[in-house]
Amino acid sequence: MEDNRNGTSTIARGSYKIENGRLSYIGHDITRIPDVFGKLHGSEITTLDLSFNNIMNLSSLERFPALTHLILDNNQLSDSIMFQPIQTLETLSLNNNKITDLDGLVQKLRKNFPILRHLSLLGNKACPNQISDSQKDEDDYKRYRCFVLHYLRTLRFLDFSPVSVQELREAAIKGQFMLIKRPKEIPEVDDFYEQDSCRYTPLPESDQKVGEHKGAYGMFKFRYTTKQSEGNRFIVNNDL
């Protein structure tokens, strides 16, 4: 029996199975790792599969010190995700979540999982894969792999594809420069000038009201006098 009110869950022992150190609890609409899993079985679990739920945080992960495989596909994990250090973790699957900050995620993984071998991020915006984002191309994905492998040098598989020796060499040299940070979206020009708060004008401010200005325009006539005329310099008295 489950009770998901207020983000908590009470799970009957018979509703899940543990076999050879593997605990699977898939598709039960939980929002976090149930406390009972860690309290009763944390030390014996090596594989934890919580796919197809609504998990938003991993606050109980520290209860699984022997974990080697963590599968969290199709959940609600975002950039606010926090990990607890697990020295034994080798496989982490985060497919189809809501992660957009690749740099932030990589730094967290680097810090908390020192021997990570397999990582998969397909279906997240942080992973520029053509399947999840039609605007990305193969070059975008190659740069992504290069960046990830620069910081997570223990990886042997990334998104189910093996990591080659050539990729590791390239990542070591230039991987840190491969992340493309796009500028924040700014409003369109037309939208900007339509805003009521926009009062921009290149002219200086004036207290005069409309209709009271003293400006004038038109053609100006200039009358030469004797002293002003340049042609007088070339006329002598005999010519008069």
mmCIF file of N, CA and C in Angstrom, residues 72-79 81 92-102 105 119-133 136 141 144 159:
data_model
loop_
_atom_site.group_PDB
_atom_site.id
_atom_site.type_symbol
_atom_site.label_atom_id
_atom_site.label_comp_id
_atom_site.label_asym_id
_atom_site.label_seq_id
_atom_site.Cartn_x
_atom_site.Cartn_y
_atom_site.Cartn_z
ATOM 1 N N LEU A 72 17.551 6.097 -13.001
ATOM 2 C CA LEU A 72 16.519 7.087 -12.674
ATOM 3 C C LEU A 72 15.882 7.654 -13.938
ATOM 4 N N ASP A 73 15.720 6.828 -14.941
ATOM 5 C CA ASP A 73 15.141 7.284 -16.203
ATOM 6 C C ASP A 73 13.682 7.705 -16.030
ATOM 7 N N ASN A 74 13.268 8.690 -16.838
ATOM 8 C CA ASN A 74 11.875 9.135 -16.881
ATOM 9 C C ASN A 74 11.344 9.570 -15.516
ATOM 10 N N ASN A 75 12.039 10.550 -14.943
ATOM 11 C CA ASN A 75 11.602 11.167 -13.699
ATOM 12 C C ASN A 75 11.534 12.678 -13.890
ATOM 13 N N GLN A 76 11.556 13.439 -12.799
ATOM 14 C CA GLN A 76 11.423 14.895 -12.857
ATOM 15 C C GLN A 76 12.660 15.594 -12.298
ATOM 16 N N LEU A 77 13.802 14.976 -12.417
ATOM 17 C CA LEU A 77 15.038 15.546 -11.890
ATOM 18 C C LEU A 77 15.482 16.728 -12.748
ATOM 19 N N SER A 78 15.842 17.828 -12.084
ATOM 20 C CA SER A 78 16.206 19.059 -12.783
ATOM 21 C C SER A 78 17.612 19.495 -12.383
ATOM 22 N N ASP A 79 17.959 20.735 -12.708
ATOM 23 C CA ASP A 79 19.302 21.250 -12.400
ATOM 24 C C ASP A 79 19.544 21.388 -10.898
ATOM 25 N N ILE A 81 19.201 19.106 -8.796
ATOM 26 C CA ILE A 81 19.530 17.787 -8.277
ATOM 27 C C ILE A 81 20.819 17.823 -7.457
ATOM 28 N N LEU A 92 25.272 5.315 -13.947
ATOM 29 C CA LEU A 92 24.226 6.282 -13.626
ATOM 30 C C LEU A 92 23.440 6.587 -14.898
ATOM 31 N N SER A 93 22.135 6.327 -14.841
ATOM 32 C CA SER A 93 21.277 6.567 -15.998
ATOM 33 C C SER A 93 20.219 7.604 -15.629
ATOM 34 N N LEU A 94 20.260 8.745 -16.333
ATOM 35 C CA LEU A 94 19.356 9.862 -16.069
ATOM 36 C C LEU A 94 18.569 10.241 -17.324
ATOM 37 N N ASN A 95 18.271 9.290 -18.162
ATOM 38 C CA ASN A 95 17.571 9.579 -19.410
ATOM 39 C C ASN A 95 16.186 10.176 -19.163
ATOM 40 N N ASN A 96 15.805 11.103 -20.035
ATOM 41 C CA ASN A 96 14.460 11.681 -20.020
ATOM 42 C C ASN A 96 14.093 12.317 -18.684
ATOM 43 N N ASN A 97 14.939 13.238 -18.254
ATOM 44 C CA ASN A 97 14.632 14.066 -17.101
ATOM 45 C C ASN A 97 14.596 15.528 -17.559
ATOM 46 N N LYS A 98 14.830 16.467 -16.662
ATOM 47 C CA LYS A 98 14.708 17.885 -16.998
ATOM 48 C C LYS A 98 15.996 18.648 -16.722
ATOM 49 N N ILE A 99 17.103 18.044 -17.045
ATOM 50 C CA ILE A 99 18.412 18.637 -16.782
ATOM 51 C C ILE A 99 18.842 19.471 -17.978
ATOM 52 N N THR A 100 19.185 20.735 -17.736
ATOM 53 C CA THR A 100 19.612 21.643 -18.812
ATOM 54 C C THR A 100 21.047 22.134 -18.634
ATOM 55 N N ASP A 101 21.544 22.165 -17.405
ATOM 56 C CA ASP A 101 22.875 22.712 -17.097
ATOM 57 C C ASP A 101 23.908 21.590 -17.120
ATOM 58 N N LEU A 102 24.554 21.401 -18.249
ATOM 59 C CA LEU A 102 25.525 20.317 -18.385
ATOM 60 C C LEU A 102 26.739 20.542 -17.502
ATOM 61 N N LEU A 105 25.952 19.799 -13.826
ATOM 62 C CA LEU A 105 25.782 18.361 -13.576
ATOM 63 C C LEU A 105 27.120 17.646 -13.577
ATOM 64 N N LEU A 119 27.495 6.445 -18.117
ATOM 65 C CA LEU A 119 26.608 7.581 -17.879
ATOM 66 C C LEU A 119 25.727 7.769 -19.106
ATOM 67 N N SER A 120 24.426 8.004 -18.869
ATOM 68 C CA SER A 120 23.521 8.267 -19.986
ATOM 69 C C SER A 120 22.599 9.423 -19.640
ATOM 70 N N LEU A 121 22.562 10.418 -20.557
ATOM 71 C CA LEU A 121 21.766 11.639 -20.342
ATOM 72 C C LEU A 121 20.804 11.901 -21.497
ATOM 73 N N LEU A 122 20.514 10.928 -22.302
ATOM 74 C CA LEU A 122 19.637 11.114 -23.447
ATOM 75 C C LEU A 122 18.258 11.619 -23.010
ATOM 76 N N GLY A 123 17.692 12.512 -23.817
ATOM 77 C CA GLY A 123 16.363 13.013 -23.503
ATOM 78 C C GLY A 123 16.351 14.215 -22.588
ATOM 79 N N ASN A 124 17.530 14.702 -22.181
ATOM 80 C CA ASN A 124 17.643 15.939 -21.420
ATOM 81 C C ASN A 124 18.140 17.046 -22.355
ATOM 82 N N LYS A 125 17.768 18.290 -22.077
ATOM 83 C CA LYS A 125 18.242 19.395 -22.905
ATOM 84 C C LYS A 125 19.752 19.565 -22.790
ATOM 85 N N ALA A 126 20.322 19.106 -21.690
ATOM 86 C CA ALA A 126 21.773 19.191 -21.517
ATOM 87 C C ALA A 126 22.508 18.299 -22.507
ATOM 88 N N CYS A 127 21.807 17.327 -23.068
ATOM 89 C CA CYS A 127 22.394 16.410 -24.047
ATOM 90 C C CYS A 127 21.875 16.773 -25.430
ATOM 91 N N PRO A 128 22.679 17.417 -26.285
ATOM 92 C CA PRO A 128 22.219 17.890 -27.599
ATOM 93 C C PRO A 128 22.107 16.768 -28.610
ATOM 94 N N ASN A 129 21.147 15.892 -28.394
ATOM 95 C CA ASN A 129 20.942 14.766 -29.288
ATOM 96 C C ASN A 129 19.818 15.078 -30.268
ATOM 97 N N GLN A 130 19.950 14.677 -31.516
ATOM 98 C CA GLN A 130 18.969 15.006 -32.533
ATOM 99 C C GLN A 130 17.601 14.380 -32.259
ATOM 100 N N ILE A 131 17.579 13.299 -31.521
ATOM 101 C CA ILE A 131 16.306 12.648 -31.218
ATOM 102 C C ILE A 131 15.460 13.527 -30.307
ATOM 103 N N SER A 132 16.099 14.168 -29.339
ATOM 104 C CA SER A 132 15.368 14.994 -28.379
ATOM 105 C C SER A 132 15.290 16.461 -28.792
ATOM 106 N N ASP A 133 16.164 16.888 -29.734
ATOM 107 C CA ASP A 133 16.168 18.278 -30.173
ATOM 108 C C ASP A 133 16.553 18.321 -31.643
ATOM 109 N N LYS A 136 19.587 20.407 -33.121
ATOM 110 C CA LYS A 136 20.979 20.023 -32.892
ATOM 111 C C LYS A 136 21.464 19.118 -34.016
ATOM 112 N N TYR A 141 26.611 17.250 -30.803
ATOM 113 C CA TYR A 141 26.737 16.073 -29.942
ATOM 114 C C TYR A 141 28.201 15.698 -29.708
ATOM 115 N N TYR A 144 29.587 17.977 -27.123
ATOM 116 C CA TYR A 144 29.042 17.555 -25.817
ATOM 117 C C TYR A 144 29.845 16.396 -25.241
ATOM 118 N N ASP A 159 26.067 7.645 -22.953
ATOM 119 C CA ASP A 159 24.820 7.486 -23.718
ATOM 120 C C ASP A 159 24.821 6.181 -24.504
#
